[in-house]
Amino acid sequence: MNSEKMPTEANRCYAILGTGALGGFYGARLQQAGLGVHFLLRSDYAQVREHGLQVESPQGNFRLPQVKVYKEIQQMPACDVVVVALKTTQNHLLPQLLPSVLKPEGVVLILQNGLGMESRVAEIVGPQRVMGGLCFVCANKVAPGHICHLDYGAITLGEYGPGYQPQGISPRMRQIAADFELAGISIQLAENLHLARWQKLIWNIPFNGLSVVLDAQTDTLMKNPHTRNLAEALMREVVTAAHCCGAQVDQALIAKMLAATAKMKPYQTSMKIDFDAGRPLEIEAIIGTPLQQGQAAGADLPLITMLYQQLKFWRCWERNA
């Protein structure tokens, strides 16, 4: 179990790698709460440096006229918490990004969808310096430096351990949670990160995948009985895969997630936004890796297999169009 403590709140600083919808929203909220936050940007650098970050939210709109922004990782100071909010399709950059920006006693907090990212980051910085975070938020970047938060916002935190063995709840988890709660973000602490990741996949696999192959938002998928039933069937396969991989996910989560999605404001998933913009899709992290691990553990997953194959087709078709 990780027992490392972080510096006191007044001295704790955060680096945000990837200032899109997630990184922009959470990073801006942390800075608004008074914490030291440093943002790495690429295409939005000039806009944010001159005009700051703007956040629209049901919890209150705000703008940060001045933020600490950097175009190159070498320009950033070493930080206590390095938040990885990049798309998983950019994780090949992490060996160049993480070492210089992470303090010796710091921790990497991975706010990404999918499965298996923590073990790869552990190869770069060491397993004792990795934490996973699962974001339950509806947010989009609508313009450079402009984030639109639509709904939800909670984060589940969990410590990573080799082989995803449960690590319990560490002091630094509580300290990081206190920072996010100060920023108005609801936090859940998970003793078992592996289980928490499979729980999130129950939603991510069907709704990210179906939104692309069926060209639909969440409300459309839920209103049509056929697509709603298809989403539910995919969810059941995810639970089957999780159980075969040793994550004892509660079947009752399916009904809870369907009910929450039905009440959700119409939402364009991150994978659909990336698809429409012609950007690489997080197919492997969100669907491919869970599918591979589930099948290797003996699970029969015909619907997830079909969804994965359809997404790979669309990706190839778009590249050749």
mmCIF file of N, CA and C in Angstrom, residues 4 6-7 12-17 38 73-84 94-110 121-131 172 176:
data_model
loop_
_atom_site.group_PDB
_atom_site.id
_atom_site.type_symbol
_atom_site.label_atom_id
_atom_site.label_comp_id
_atom_site.label_asym_id
_atom_site.label_seq_id
_atom_site.Cartn_x
_atom_site.Cartn_y
_atom_site.Cartn_z
ATOM 1 N N GLU A 4 2.880 7.322 0.874
ATOM 2 C CA GLU A 4 3.543 8.605 0.690
ATOM 3 C C GLU A 4 2.587 9.754 0.969
ATOM 4 N N MET A 6 1.923 13.985 0.576
ATOM 5 C CA MET A 6 2.246 15.079 -0.313
ATOM 6 C C MET A 6 2.638 16.302 0.509
ATOM 7 N N PRO A 7 3.222 17.330 -0.139
ATOM 8 C CA PRO A 7 3.457 18.593 0.554
ATOM 9 C C PRO A 7 2.131 19.188 1.031
ATOM 10 N N ARG A 12 1.511 22.707 -2.503
ATOM 11 C CA ARG A 12 1.303 21.665 -3.492
ATOM 12 C C ARG A 12 1.013 22.294 -4.857
ATOM 13 N N CYS A 13 1.630 21.772 -5.907
ATOM 14 C CA CYS A 13 1.393 22.312 -7.243
ATOM 15 C C CYS A 13 1.059 21.192 -8.220
ATOM 16 N N TYR A 14 0.292 21.553 -9.240
ATOM 17 C CA TYR A 14 -0.214 20.612 -10.228
ATOM 18 C C TYR A 14 0.278 20.987 -11.622
ATOM 19 N N ALA A 15 0.620 19.964 -12.412
ATOM 20 C CA ALA A 15 0.897 20.134 -13.836
ATOM 21 C C ALA A 15 -0.229 19.453 -14.605
ATOM 22 N N ILE A 16 -0.781 20.134 -15.585
ATOM 23 C CA ILE A 16 -1.847 19.586 -16.419
ATOM 24 C C ILE A 16 -1.274 19.321 -17.804
ATOM 25 N N LEU A 17 -1.141 18.057 -18.155
ATOM 26 C CA LEU A 17 -0.666 17.672 -19.479
ATOM 27 C C LEU A 17 -1.882 17.332 -20.327
ATOM 28 N N HIS A 38 -0.045 24.526 -13.466
ATOM 29 C CA HIS A 38 0.747 24.822 -14.661
ATOM 30 C C HIS A 38 0.178 23.991 -15.811
ATOM 31 N N ILE A 73 7.581 21.154 -22.588
ATOM 32 C CA ILE A 73 7.643 20.539 -21.265
ATOM 33 C C ILE A 73 8.889 20.998 -20.511
ATOM 34 N N GLN A 74 9.966 21.309 -21.237
ATOM 35 C CA GLN A 74 11.206 21.721 -20.583
ATOM 36 C C GLN A 74 11.062 23.057 -19.865
ATOM 37 N N GLN A 75 10.045 23.832 -20.239
ATOM 38 C CA GLN A 75 9.820 25.137 -19.622
ATOM 39 C C GLN A 75 9.046 25.035 -18.309
ATOM 40 N N MET A 76 8.436 23.887 -18.051
ATOM 41 C CA MET A 76 7.577 23.734 -16.886
ATOM 42 C C MET A 76 8.385 23.391 -15.640
ATOM 43 N N PRO A 77 7.953 23.884 -14.477
ATOM 44 C CA PRO A 77 8.614 23.475 -13.234
ATOM 45 C C PRO A 77 8.193 22.060 -12.842
ATOM 46 N N ALA A 78 9.008 21.399 -12.053
ATOM 47 C CA ALA A 78 8.630 20.086 -11.523
ATOM 48 C C ALA A 78 7.476 20.275 -10.537
ATOM 49 N N CYS A 79 6.493 19.381 -10.590
ATOM 50 C CA CYS A 79 5.278 19.528 -9.792
ATOM 51 C C CYS A 79 5.029 18.297 -8.924
ATOM 52 N N ASP A 80 4.185 18.488 -7.905
ATOM 53 C CA ASP A 80 3.857 17.408 -6.977
ATOM 54 C C ASP A 80 2.890 16.406 -7.588
ATOM 55 N N VAL A 81 1.917 16.912 -8.353
ATOM 56 C CA VAL A 81 0.926 16.054 -9.002
ATOM 57 C C VAL A 81 0.924 16.385 -10.486
ATOM 58 N N VAL A 82 1.242 15.405 -11.310
ATOM 59 C CA VAL A 82 1.208 15.584 -12.762
ATOM 60 C C VAL A 82 -0.044 14.894 -13.280
ATOM 61 N N VAL A 83 -0.979 15.688 -13.760
ATOM 62 C CA VAL A 83 -2.259 15.175 -14.238
ATOM 63 C C VAL A 83 -2.151 14.904 -15.735
ATOM 64 N N VAL A 84 -2.280 13.639 -16.118
ATOM 65 C CA VAL A 84 -2.258 13.266 -17.532
ATOM 66 C C VAL A 84 -3.698 13.280 -18.039
ATOM 67 N N LEU A 94 4.587 10.241 -23.455
ATOM 68 C CA LEU A 94 4.805 10.330 -22.012
ATOM 69 C C LEU A 94 6.249 10.079 -21.574
ATOM 70 N N PRO A 95 7.008 9.168 -22.206
ATOM 71 C CA PRO A 95 8.409 9.018 -21.787
ATOM 72 C C PRO A 95 9.215 10.303 -21.919
ATOM 73 N N GLN A 96 8.837 11.186 -22.846
ATOM 74 C CA GLN A 96 9.521 12.462 -22.998
ATOM 75 C C GLN A 96 8.930 13.543 -22.087
ATOM 76 N N LEU A 97 7.674 13.388 -21.698
ATOM 77 C CA LEU A 97 6.994 14.437 -20.934
ATOM 78 C C LEU A 97 7.142 14.302 -19.423
ATOM 79 N N LEU A 98 7.058 13.078 -18.910
ATOM 80 C CA LEU A 98 6.910 12.900 -17.462
ATOM 81 C C LEU A 98 8.172 13.121 -16.630
ATOM 82 N N PRO A 99 9.321 12.605 -17.016
ATOM 83 C CA PRO A 99 10.458 12.652 -16.086
ATOM 84 C C PRO A 99 10.823 14.038 -15.582
ATOM 85 N N SER A 100 10.832 15.037 -16.451
ATOM 86 C CA SER A 100 11.307 16.355 -16.032
ATOM 87 C C SER A 100 10.276 17.145 -15.234
ATOM 88 N N VAL A 101 8.997 16.820 -15.370
ATOM 89 C CA VAL A 101 7.952 17.625 -14.737
ATOM 90 C C VAL A 101 7.453 17.030 -13.427
ATOM 91 N N LEU A 102 7.949 15.843 -13.055
ATOM 92 C CA LEU A 102 7.504 15.169 -11.841
ATOM 93 C C LEU A 102 8.553 15.286 -10.746
ATOM 94 N N LYS A 103 8.149 15.810 -9.587
ATOM 95 C CA LYS A 103 9.069 15.894 -8.451
ATOM 96 C C LYS A 103 9.431 14.491 -7.959
ATOM 97 N N PRO A 104 10.584 14.371 -7.266
ATOM 98 C CA PRO A 104 10.994 13.048 -6.778
ATOM 99 C C PRO A 104 9.953 12.366 -5.899
ATOM 100 N N GLU A 105 9.215 13.124 -5.108
ATOM 101 C CA GLU A 105 8.174 12.557 -4.253
ATOM 102 C C GLU A 105 6.786 12.743 -4.844
ATOM 103 N N GLY A 106 6.732 13.111 -6.121
ATOM 104 C CA GLY A 106 5.449 13.408 -6.755
ATOM 105 C C GLY A 106 4.733 12.171 -7.249
ATOM 106 N N VAL A 107 3.543 12.396 -7.785
ATOM 107 C CA VAL A 107 2.709 11.308 -8.291
ATOM 108 C C VAL A 107 2.089 11.718 -9.621
ATOM 109 N N VAL A 108 1.966 10.757 -10.525
ATOM 110 C CA VAL A 108 1.279 10.960 -11.796
ATOM 111 C C VAL A 108 -0.164 10.494 -11.627
ATOM 112 N N LEU A 109 -1.102 11.395 -11.877
ATOM 113 C CA LEU A 109 -2.528 11.082 -11.808
ATOM 114 C C LEU A 109 -3.056 10.979 -13.232
ATOM 115 N N ILE A 110 -3.468 9.779 -13.625
ATOM 116 C CA ILE A 110 -3.884 9.526 -15.008
ATOM 117 C C ILE A 110 -5.399 9.657 -15.116
ATOM 118 N N VAL A 121 2.651 3.719 -17.602
ATOM 119 C CA VAL A 121 3.266 4.879 -16.959
ATOM 120 C C VAL A 121 4.207 4.424 -15.848
ATOM 121 N N ALA A 122 3.850 3.331 -15.163
ATOM 122 C CA ALA A 122 4.712 2.798 -14.101
ATOM 123 C C ALA A 122 6.085 2.408 -14.642
ATOM 124 N N GLU A 123 6.153 1.984 -15.897
ATOM 125 C CA GLU A 123 7.440 1.639 -16.503
ATOM 126 C C GLU A 123 8.326 2.870 -16.676
ATOM 127 N N ILE A 124 7.697 4.054 -16.705
ATOM 128 C CA ILE A 124 8.440 5.297 -16.909
ATOM 129 C C ILE A 124 8.880 5.902 -15.580
ATOM 130 N N VAL A 125 7.967 5.945 -14.596
ATOM 131 C CA VAL A 125 8.247 6.673 -13.352
ATOM 132 C C VAL A 125 8.315 5.783 -12.120
ATOM 133 N N GLY A 126 7.960 4.509 -12.266
ATOM 134 C CA GLY A 126 7.934 3.607 -11.121
ATOM 135 C C GLY A 126 6.523 3.411 -10.593
ATOM 136 N N PRO A 127 6.170 2.198 -10.181
ATOM 137 C CA PRO A 127 4.785 1.896 -9.785
ATOM 138 C C PRO A 127 4.323 2.660 -8.549
ATOM 139 N N GLN A 128 5.228 3.045 -7.668
ATOM 140 C CA GLN A 128 4.836 3.738 -6.445
ATOM 141 C C GLN A 128 4.476 5.199 -6.696
ATOM 142 N N ARG A 129 4.618 5.666 -7.937
ATOM 143 C CA ARG A 129 4.370 7.074 -8.263
ATOM 144 C C ARG A 129 3.222 7.235 -9.250
ATOM 145 N N VAL A 130 2.300 6.276 -9.250
ATOM 146 C CA VAL A 130 1.206 6.288 -10.227
ATOM 147 C C VAL A 130 -0.136 6.147 -9.527
ATOM 148 N N MET A 131 -1.079 6.956 -9.941
ATOM 149 C CA MET A 131 -2.443 6.910 -9.439
ATOM 150 C C MET A 131 -3.396 7.038 -10.629
ATOM 151 N N ARG A 172 -1.882 10.174 0.554
ATOM 152 C CA ARG A 172 -1.815 11.134 -0.549
ATOM 153 C C ARG A 172 -3.107 11.141 -1.373
ATOM 154 N N ILE A 176 -4.925 14.683 -2.162
ATOM 155 C CA ILE A 176 -5.315 15.109 -3.510
ATOM 156 C C ILE A 176 -6.829 15.260 -3.584
#
